[in-house]
């Protein structure tokens, strides 16, 4: 029997995004050469929110893109699998920027490995850093986030869902223990 609970409220999520934006500014000042690249699906929404916060704080418009990694995944094991392909939209030359890759949950590291391959197929940024809203551990690859909103302890079989108001009707993070 599984049970779910909201472990990050809408208010906590908003505060966390504000803190992450300030951490980015502490590292990169006015962020003139920083671009945000959200990983489909929820990473795109988180990147858009960070973009809005940084734009308000810095009075500048950082480049913002979307990255779909489905063709780069290593877990499509059968021809019957039909991945839902999202949009990749990178309206800036990667070579000109320090790319901040944005995702919702960091788990095994395989999504990020796929994202790095996808990024490099589109160009060679000056630097790639990773920002995640939630780090739940259980890495299978030597990947870490440079910016972490919240670290939570989970069991491998647990499920973590980041809820986005524009998509799910509410903001928050839900943990389902199985």
mmCIF file with all atom_site columns, C-alpha atoms in Angstrom:
data_model
loop_
_atom_site.group_PDB
_atom_site.id
_atom_site.type_symbol
_atom_site.label_atom_id
_atom_site.label_alt_id
_atom_site.label_comp_id
_atom_site.label_asym_id
_atom_site.label_entity_id
_atom_site.label_seq_id
_atom_site.pdbx_PDB_ins_code
_atom_site.Cartn_x
_atom_site.Cartn_y
_atom_site.Cartn_z
_atom_site.occupancy
_atom_site.B_iso_or_equiv
_atom_site.pdbx_formal_charge
_atom_site.auth_seq_id
_atom_site.auth_comp_id
_atom_site.auth_asym_id
_atom_site.auth_atom_id
_atom_site.pdbx_PDB_model_num
ATOM 1   C CA . UNK A 1 1   ? 0.000  0.000  0.000   1.00 0.00 ? 1   UNK A CA 1
ATOM 2   C CA . UNK A 1 2   ? 1.461  3.330  -0.997  1.00 0.00 ? 2   UNK A CA 1
ATOM 3   C CA . UNK A 1 3   ? 0.950  6.615  0.782   1.00 0.00 ? 3   UNK A CA 1
ATOM 4   C CA . UNK A 1 4   ? 1.605  10.121 -0.486  1.00 0.00 ? 4   UNK A CA 1
ATOM 5   C CA . UNK A 1 5   ? 2.404  13.338 1.284   1.00 0.00 ? 5   UNK A CA 1
ATOM 6   C CA . UNK A 1 6   ? 3.281  16.851 0.212   1.00 0.00 ? 6   UNK A CA 1
ATOM 7   C CA . UNK A 1 7   ? 6.828  17.401 1.462   1.00 0.00 ? 7   UNK A CA 1
ATOM 8   C CA . UNK A 1 8   ? 7.352  20.857 -0.059  1.00 0.00 ? 8   UNK A CA 1
ATOM 9   C CA . UNK A 1 9   ? 4.479  23.353 -0.023  1.00 0.00 ? 9   UNK A CA 1
ATOM 10  C CA . UNK A 1 10  ? 3.844  26.025 -2.651  1.00 0.00 ? 10  UNK A CA 1
ATOM 11  C CA . UNK A 1 11  ? 5.302  28.663 -0.311  1.00 0.00 ? 11  UNK A CA 1
ATOM 12  C CA . UNK A 1 12  ? 8.419  26.585 0.376   1.00 0.00 ? 12  UNK A CA 1
ATOM 13  C CA . UNK A 1 13  ? 8.853  26.000 -3.332  1.00 0.00 ? 13  UNK A CA 1
ATOM 14  C CA . UNK A 1 14  ? 8.672  29.724 -4.068  1.00 0.00 ? 14  UNK A CA 1
ATOM 15  C CA . UNK A 1 15  ? 11.213 30.516 -1.328  1.00 0.00 ? 15  UNK A CA 1
ATOM 16  C CA . UNK A 1 16  ? 13.499 27.780 -2.621  1.00 0.00 ? 16  UNK A CA 1
ATOM 17  C CA . UNK A 1 17  ? 13.408 29.183 -6.160  1.00 0.00 ? 17  UNK A CA 1
ATOM 18  C CA . UNK A 1 18  ? 14.189 32.664 -4.808  1.00 0.00 ? 18  UNK A CA 1
ATOM 19  C CA . UNK A 1 19  ? 17.162 31.261 -2.866  1.00 0.00 ? 19  UNK A CA 1
ATOM 20  C CA . UNK A 1 20  ? 18.429 29.383 -5.919  1.00 0.00 ? 20  UNK A CA 1
ATOM 21  C CA . UNK A 1 21  ? 18.225 32.576 -7.995  1.00 0.00 ? 21  UNK A CA 1
ATOM 22  C CA . UNK A 1 22  ? 20.321 34.394 -5.389  1.00 0.00 ? 22  UNK A CA 1
ATOM 23  C CA . UNK A 1 23  ? 22.868 31.559 -5.398  1.00 0.00 ? 23  UNK A CA 1
ATOM 24  C CA . UNK A 1 24  ? 23.167 31.913 -9.179  1.00 0.00 ? 24  UNK A CA 1
ATOM 25  C CA . UNK A 1 25  ? 23.703 35.680 -8.813  1.00 0.00 ? 25  UNK A CA 1
ATOM 26  C CA . UNK A 1 26  ? 26.328 35.110 -6.110  1.00 0.00 ? 26  UNK A CA 1
ATOM 27  C CA . UNK A 1 27  ? 28.296 32.909 -8.478  1.00 0.00 ? 27  UNK A CA 1
ATOM 28  C CA . UNK A 1 28  ? 27.804 34.818 -11.723 1.00 0.00 ? 28  UNK A CA 1
ATOM 29  C CA . UNK A 1 29  ? 27.086 38.426 -10.723 1.00 0.00 ? 29  UNK A CA 1
ATOM 30  C CA . UNK A 1 30  ? 24.943 40.052 -13.383 1.00 0.00 ? 30  UNK A CA 1
ATOM 31  C CA . UNK A 1 31  ? 24.745 36.765 -15.344 1.00 0.00 ? 31  UNK A CA 1
ATOM 32  C CA . UNK A 1 32  ? 25.637 38.436 -18.654 1.00 0.00 ? 32  UNK A CA 1
ATOM 33  C CA . UNK A 1 33  ? 26.965 35.182 -20.116 1.00 0.00 ? 33  UNK A CA 1
ATOM 34  C CA . UNK A 1 34  ? 24.588 32.741 -18.398 1.00 0.00 ? 34  UNK A CA 1
ATOM 35  C CA . UNK A 1 35  ? 21.790 30.916 -20.232 1.00 0.00 ? 35  UNK A CA 1
ATOM 36  C CA . UNK A 1 36  ? 19.092 28.718 -18.678 1.00 0.00 ? 36  UNK A CA 1
ATOM 37  C CA . UNK A 1 37  ? 18.225 25.426 -20.342 1.00 0.00 ? 37  UNK A CA 1
ATOM 38  C CA . UNK A 1 38  ? 15.273 23.527 -18.872 1.00 0.00 ? 38  UNK A CA 1
ATOM 39  C CA . UNK A 1 39  ? 14.973 19.773 -19.333 1.00 0.00 ? 39  UNK A CA 1
ATOM 40  C CA . UNK A 1 40  ? 11.544 18.688 -20.575 1.00 0.00 ? 40  UNK A CA 1
ATOM 41  C CA . UNK A 1 41  ? 9.062  18.510 -18.810 1.00 0.00 ? 41  UNK A CA 1
ATOM 42  C CA . UNK A 1 42  ? 9.116  20.059 -15.360 1.00 0.00 ? 42  UNK A CA 1
ATOM 43  C CA . UNK A 1 43  ? 12.658 21.424 -15.709 1.00 0.00 ? 43  UNK A CA 1
ATOM 44  C CA . UNK A 1 44  ? 11.330 23.772 -18.387 1.00 0.00 ? 44  UNK A CA 1
ATOM 45  C CA . UNK A 1 45  ? 8.782  25.215 -15.943 1.00 0.00 ? 45  UNK A CA 1
ATOM 46  C CA . UNK A 1 46  ? 11.368 25.609 -13.189 1.00 0.00 ? 46  UNK A CA 1
ATOM 47  C CA . UNK A 1 47  ? 13.807 27.286 -15.593 1.00 0.00 ? 47  UNK A CA 1
ATOM 48  C CA . UNK A 1 48  ? 11.055 29.710 -16.670 1.00 0.00 ? 48  UNK A CA 1
ATOM 49  C CA . UNK A 1 49  ? 10.378 30.645 -13.046 1.00 0.00 ? 49  UNK A CA 1
ATOM 50  C CA . UNK A 1 50  ? 14.072 31.165 -12.328 1.00 0.00 ? 50  UNK A CA 1
ATOM 51  C CA . UNK A 1 51  ? 14.299 33.237 -15.498 1.00 0.00 ? 51  UNK A CA 1
ATOM 52  C CA . UNK A 1 52  ? 11.491 35.480 -14.274 1.00 0.00 ? 52  UNK A CA 1
ATOM 53  C CA . UNK A 1 53  ? 13.091 35.937 -10.834 1.00 0.00 ? 53  UNK A CA 1
ATOM 54  C CA . UNK A 1 54  ? 16.524 36.691 -12.301 1.00 0.00 ? 54  UNK A CA 1
ATOM 55  C CA . UNK A 1 55  ? 15.012 39.094 -14.830 1.00 0.00 ? 55  UNK A CA 1
ATOM 56  C CA . UNK A 1 56  ? 13.264 41.019 -12.035 1.00 0.00 ? 56  UNK A CA 1
ATOM 57  C CA . UNK A 1 57  ? 16.355 41.100 -9.784  1.00 0.00 ? 57  UNK A CA 1
ATOM 58  C CA . UNK A 1 58  ? 18.966 41.871 -12.448 1.00 0.00 ? 58  UNK A CA 1
ATOM 59  C CA . UNK A 1 59  ? 16.868 43.856 -14.914 1.00 0.00 ? 59  UNK A CA 1
ATOM 60  C CA . UNK A 1 60  ? 18.197 41.734 -17.779 1.00 0.00 ? 60  UNK A CA 1
ATOM 61  C CA . UNK A 1 61  ? 16.779 39.027 -19.999 1.00 0.00 ? 61  UNK A CA 1
ATOM 62  C CA . UNK A 1 62  ? 18.865 35.849 -19.808 1.00 0.00 ? 62  UNK A CA 1
ATOM 63  C CA . UNK A 1 63  ? 18.572 33.449 -22.725 1.00 0.00 ? 63  UNK A CA 1
ATOM 64  C CA . UNK A 1 64  ? 16.122 30.648 -21.984 1.00 0.00 ? 64  UNK A CA 1
ATOM 65  C CA . UNK A 1 65  ? 15.811 27.342 -23.807 1.00 0.00 ? 65  UNK A CA 1
ATOM 66  C CA . UNK A 1 66  ? 14.116 23.958 -23.658 1.00 0.00 ? 66  UNK A CA 1
ATOM 67  C CA . UNK A 1 67  ? 15.811 20.584 -24.035 1.00 0.00 ? 67  UNK A CA 1
ATOM 68  C CA . UNK A 1 68  ? 14.151 17.264 -24.809 1.00 0.00 ? 68  UNK A CA 1
ATOM 69  C CA . UNK A 1 69  ? 16.363 14.264 -24.006 1.00 0.00 ? 69  UNK A CA 1
ATOM 70  C CA . UNK A 1 70  ? 14.134 11.363 -25.051 1.00 0.00 ? 70  UNK A CA 1
ATOM 71  C CA . UNK A 1 71  ? 16.298 10.346 -28.022 1.00 0.00 ? 71  UNK A CA 1
ATOM 72  C CA . UNK A 1 72  ? 19.330 10.209 -25.728 1.00 0.00 ? 72  UNK A CA 1
ATOM 73  C CA . UNK A 1 73  ? 17.861 8.007  -22.998 1.00 0.00 ? 73  UNK A CA 1
ATOM 74  C CA . UNK A 1 74  ? 19.367 4.584  -22.362 1.00 0.00 ? 74  UNK A CA 1
ATOM 75  C CA . UNK A 1 75  ? 16.227 3.034  -20.893 1.00 0.00 ? 75  UNK A CA 1
ATOM 76  C CA . UNK A 1 76  ? 14.142 2.568  -24.044 1.00 0.00 ? 76  UNK A CA 1
ATOM 77  C CA . UNK A 1 77  ? 14.663 -1.185 -24.189 1.00 0.00 ? 77  UNK A CA 1
ATOM 78  C CA . UNK A 1 78  ? 12.061 -2.288 -26.692 1.00 0.00 ? 78  UNK A CA 1
ATOM 79  C CA . UNK A 1 79  ? 10.833 -1.235 -30.080 1.00 0.00 ? 79  UNK A CA 1
ATOM 80  C CA . UNK A 1 80  ? 7.313  -1.185 -28.624 1.00 0.00 ? 80  UNK A CA 1
ATOM 81  C CA . UNK A 1 81  ? 8.198  1.718  -26.324 1.00 0.00 ? 81  UNK A CA 1
ATOM 82  C CA . UNK A 1 82  ? 6.718  4.937  -27.634 1.00 0.00 ? 82  UNK A CA 1
ATOM 83  C CA . UNK A 1 83  ? 8.424  7.866  -25.943 1.00 0.00 ? 83  UNK A CA 1
ATOM 84  C CA . UNK A 1 84  ? 6.593  11.164 -25.840 1.00 0.00 ? 84  UNK A CA 1
ATOM 85  C CA . UNK A 1 85  ? 8.902  13.524 -27.647 1.00 0.00 ? 85  UNK A CA 1
ATOM 86  C CA . UNK A 1 86  ? 8.934  17.077 -26.366 1.00 0.00 ? 86  UNK A CA 1
ATOM 87  C CA . UNK A 1 87  ? 10.352 20.224 -27.816 1.00 0.00 ? 87  UNK A CA 1
ATOM 88  C CA . UNK A 1 88  ? 13.983 21.245 -27.993 1.00 0.00 ? 88  UNK A CA 1
ATOM 89  C CA . UNK A 1 89  ? 14.285 24.977 -28.501 1.00 0.00 ? 89  UNK A CA 1
ATOM 90  C CA . UNK A 1 90  ? 17.675 26.617 -28.026 1.00 0.00 ? 90  UNK A CA 1
ATOM 91  C CA . UNK A 1 91  ? 17.376 30.130 -29.489 1.00 0.00 ? 91  UNK A CA 1
ATOM 92  C CA . UNK A 1 92  ? 20.966 31.138 -28.699 1.00 0.00 ? 92  UNK A CA 1
ATOM 93  C CA . UNK A 1 93  ? 24.444 29.883 -29.639 1.00 0.00 ? 93  UNK A CA 1
ATOM 94  C CA . UNK A 1 94  ? 25.571 27.599 -26.813 1.00 0.00 ? 94  UNK A CA 1
ATOM 95  C CA . UNK A 1 95  ? 29.213 28.547 -27.428 1.00 0.00 ? 95  UNK A CA 1
ATOM 96  C CA . UNK A 1 96  ? 28.539 32.081 -26.180 1.00 0.00 ? 96  UNK A CA 1
ATOM 97  C CA . UNK A 1 97  ? 27.200 31.030 -22.771 1.00 0.00 ? 97  UNK A CA 1
ATOM 98  C CA . UNK A 1 98  ? 27.689 29.290 -19.483 1.00 0.00 ? 98  UNK A CA 1
ATOM 99  C CA . UNK A 1 99  ? 24.692 26.962 -19.541 1.00 0.00 ? 99  UNK A CA 1
ATOM 100 C CA . UNK A 1 100 ? 22.718 26.277 -16.416 1.00 0.00 ? 100 UNK A CA 1
ATOM 101 C CA . UNK A 1 101 ? 20.887 23.000 -17.004 1.00 0.00 ? 101 UNK A CA 1
ATOM 102 C CA . UNK A 1 102 ? 17.672 22.930 -14.941 1.00 0.00 ? 102 UNK A CA 1
ATOM 103 C CA . UNK A 1 103 ? 15.712 19.840 -13.876 1.00 0.00 ? 103 UNK A CA 1
ATOM 104 C CA . UNK A 1 104 ? 13.095 19.022 -11.264 1.00 0.00 ? 104 UNK A CA 1
ATOM 105 C CA . UNK A 1 105 ? 14.455 15.874 -9.562  1.00 0.00 ? 105 UNK A CA 1
ATOM 106 C CA . UNK A 1 106 ? 17.948 14.388 -9.524  1.00 0.00 ? 106 UNK A CA 1
ATOM 107 C CA . UNK A 1 107 ? 17.805 10.638 -8.916  1.00 0.00 ? 107 UNK A CA 1
ATOM 108 C CA . UNK A 1 108 ? 20.092 8.118  -10.662 1.00 0.00 ? 108 UNK A CA 1
ATOM 109 C CA . UNK A 1 109 ? 21.849 10.703 -12.862 1.00 0.00 ? 109 UNK A CA 1
ATOM 110 C CA . UNK A 1 110 ? 20.822 9.035  -16.116 1.00 0.00 ? 110 UNK A CA 1
ATOM 111 C CA . UNK A 1 111 ? 18.576 11.905 -17.212 1.00 0.00 ? 111 UNK A CA 1
ATOM 112 C CA . UNK A 1 112 ? 21.446 14.342 -16.741 1.00 0.00 ? 112 UNK A CA 1
ATOM 113 C CA . UNK A 1 113 ? 23.840 12.096 -18.665 1.00 0.00 ? 113 UNK A CA 1
ATOM 114 C CA . UNK A 1 114 ? 21.322 12.118 -21.522 1.00 0.00 ? 114 UNK A CA 1
ATOM 115 C CA . UNK A 1 115 ? 20.941 15.888 -21.241 1.00 0.00 ? 115 UNK A CA 1
ATOM 116 C CA . UNK A 1 116 ? 24.692 16.428 -21.461 1.00 0.00 ? 116 UNK A CA 1
ATOM 117 C CA . UNK A 1 117 ? 24.824 14.380 -24.667 1.00 0.00 ? 117 UNK A CA 1
ATOM 118 C CA . UNK A 1 118 ? 21.948 16.395 -26.093 1.00 0.00 ? 118 UNK A CA 1
ATOM 119 C CA . UNK A 1 119 ? 23.576 19.704 -25.152 1.00 0.00 ? 119 UNK A CA 1
ATOM 120 C CA . UNK A 1 120 ? 26.868 18.726 -26.788 1.00 0.00 ? 120 UNK A CA 1
ATOM 121 C CA . UNK A 1 121 ? 25.045 17.744 -29.977 1.00 0.00 ? 121 UNK A CA 1
ATOM 122 C CA . UNK A 1 122 ? 23.821 21.353 -30.167 1.00 0.00 ? 122 UNK A CA 1
ATOM 123 C CA . UNK A 1 123 ? 27.147 23.040 -29.422 1.00 0.00 ? 123 UNK A CA 1
ATOM 124 C CA . UNK A 1 124 ? 29.871 23.453 -26.853 1.00 0.00 ? 124 UNK A CA 1
ATOM 125 C CA . UNK A 1 125 ? 29.012 25.855 -24.032 1.00 0.00 ? 125 UNK A CA 1
ATOM 126 C CA . UNK A 1 126 ? 31.708 27.650 -22.047 1.00 0.00 ? 126 UNK A CA 1
ATOM 127 C CA . UNK A 1 127 ? 30.546 25.657 -19.009 1.00 0.00 ? 127 UNK A CA 1
ATOM 128 C CA . UNK A 1 128 ? 27.606 23.473 -18.012 1.00 0.00 ? 128 UNK A CA 1
ATOM 129 C CA . UNK A 1 129 ? 26.263 23.488 -14.470 1.00 0.00 ? 129 UNK A CA 1
ATOM 130 C CA . UNK A 1 130 ? 23.277 21.678 -13.028 1.00 0.00 ? 130 UNK A CA 1
ATOM 131 C CA . UNK A 1 131 ? 20.457 23.075 -10.914 1.00 0.00 ? 131 UNK A CA 1
ATOM 132 C CA . UNK A 1 132 ? 17.785 20.781 -9.476  1.00 0.00 ? 132 UNK A CA 1
ATOM 133 C CA . UNK A 1 133 ? 14.828 21.546 -7.272  1.00 0.00 ? 133 UNK A CA 1
ATOM 134 C CA . UNK A 1 134 ? 15.048 18.169 -5.492  1.00 0.00 ? 134 UNK A CA 1
ATOM 135 C CA . UNK A 1 135 ? 18.009 15.828 -4.983  1.00 0.00 ? 135 UNK A CA 1
ATOM 136 C CA . UNK A 1 136 ? 16.748 12.459 -3.774  1.00 0.00 ? 136 UNK A CA 1
ATOM 137 C CA . UNK A 1 137 ? 20.015 10.506 -3.911  1.00 0.00 ? 137 UNK A CA 1
ATOM 138 C CA . UNK A 1 138 ? 20.539 6.961  -5.232  1.00 0.00 ? 138 UNK A CA 1
ATOM 139 C CA . UNK A 1 139 ? 23.012 7.918  -7.952  1.00 0.00 ? 139 UNK A CA 1
ATOM 140 C CA . UNK A 1 140 ? 24.074 5.315  -10.509 1.00 0.00 ? 140 UNK A CA 1
ATOM 141 C CA . UNK A 1 141 ? 26.457 7.703  -12.272 1.00 0.00 ? 141 UNK A CA 1
ATOM 142 C CA . UNK A 1 142 ? 29.019 10.169 -10.876 1.00 0.00 ? 142 UNK A CA 1
ATOM 143 C CA . UNK A 1 143 ? 26.805 13.218 -11.354 1.00 0.00 ? 143 UNK A CA 1
ATOM 144 C CA . UNK A 1 144 ? 26.058 15.954 -8.829  1.00 0.00 ? 144 UNK A CA 1
ATOM 145 C CA . UNK A 1 145 ? 24.119 19.190 -8.899  1.00 0.00 ? 145 UNK A CA 1
ATOM 146 C CA . UNK A 1 146 ? 25.874 22.535 -8.478  1.00 0.00 ? 146 UNK A CA 1
ATOM 147 C CA . UNK A 1 147 ? 22.674 24.102 -7.120  1.00 0.00 ? 147 UNK A CA 1
ATOM 148 C CA . UNK A 1 148 ? 20.171 22.093 -5.057  1.00 0.00 ? 148 UNK A CA 1
ATOM 149 C CA . UNK A 1 149 ? 16.855 23.398 -3.799  1.00 0.00 ? 149 UNK A CA 1
ATOM 150 C CA . UNK A 1 150 ? 16.225 20.633 -1.291  1.00 0.00 ? 150 UNK A CA 1
ATOM 151 C CA . UNK A 1 151 ? 17.809 17.266 -0.509  1.00 0.00 ? 151 UNK A CA 1
ATOM 152 C CA . UNK A 1 152 ? 15.406 14.577 0.653   1.00 0.00 ? 152 UNK A CA 1
ATOM 153 C CA . UNK A 1 153 ? 15.955 11.066 1.934   1.00 0.00 ? 153 UNK A CA 1
ATOM 154 C CA . UNK A 1 154 ? 14.083 8.437  -0.038  1.00 0.00 ? 154 UNK A CA 1
ATOM 155 C CA . UNK A 1 155 ? 14.049 4.725  -0.628  1.00 0.00 ? 155 UNK A CA 1
ATOM 156 C CA . UNK A 1 156 ? 14.825 3.590  -4.175  1.00 0.00 ? 156 UNK A CA 1
ATOM 157 C CA . UNK A 1 157 ? 11.237 2.445  -4.734  1.00 0.00 ? 157 UNK A CA 1
ATOM 158 C CA . UNK A 1 158 ? 9.735  5.767  -3.594  1.00 0.00 ? 158 UNK A CA 1
ATOM 159 C CA . UNK A 1 159 ? 8.439  8.240  -6.139  1.00 0.00 ? 159 UNK A CA 1
ATOM 160 C CA . UNK A 1 160 ? 8.957  12.009 -6.072  1.00 0.00 ? 160 UNK A CA 1
ATOM 161 C CA . UNK A 1 161 ? 6.708  14.308 -8.117  1.00 0.00 ? 161 UNK A CA 1
ATOM 162 C CA . UNK A 1 162 ? 7.285  18.008 -8.559  1.00 0.00 ? 162 UNK A CA 1
ATOM 163 C CA . UNK A 1 163 ? 3.902  19.643 -9.047  1.00 0.00 ? 163 UNK A CA 1
ATOM 164 C CA . UNK A 1 164 ? 3.724  22.815 -11.114 1.00 0.00 ? 164 UNK A CA 1
ATOM 165 C CA . UNK A 1 165 ? 0.673  25.062 -10.925 1.00 0.00 ? 165 UNK A CA 1
ATOM 166 C CA . UNK A 1 166 ? 0.562  25.678 -14.700 1.00 0.00 ? 166 UNK A CA 1
ATOM 167 C CA . UNK A 1 167 ? 0.506  21.915 -15.355 1.00 0.00 ? 167 UNK A CA 1
ATOM 168 C CA . UNK A 1 168 ? -0.908 20.270 -12.214 1.00 0.00 ? 168 UNK A CA 1
ATOM 169 C CA . UNK A 1 169 ? -3.055 23.013 -10.718 1.00 0.00 ? 169 UNK A CA 1
ATOM 170 C CA . UNK A 1 170 ? -0.866 23.324 -7.593  1.00 0.00 ? 170 UNK A CA 1
ATOM 171 C CA . UNK A 1 171 ? 2.778  23.914 -6.706  1.00 0.00 ? 171 UNK A CA 1
ATOM 172 C CA . UNK A 1 172 ? 4.611  21.540 -4.414  1.00 0.00 ? 172 UNK A CA 1
ATOM 173 C CA . UNK A 1 173 ? 6.548  18.322 -4.136  1.00 0.00 ? 173 UNK A CA 1
ATOM 174 C CA . UNK A 1 174 ? 4.814  15.035 -3.414  1.00 0.00 ? 174 UNK A CA 1
ATOM 175 C CA . UNK A 1 175 ? 6.571  11.960 -2.009  1.00 0.00 ? 175 UNK A CA 1
ATOM 176 C CA . UNK A 1 176 ? 4.891  8.598  -2.506  1.00 0.00 ? 176 UNK A CA 1
ATOM 177 C CA . UNK A 1 177 ? 6.290  5.767  -0.415  1.00 0.00 ? 177 UNK A CA 1
ATOM 178 C CA . UNK A 1 178 ? 5.714  2.290  -1.804  1.00 0.00 ? 178 UNK A CA 1
#
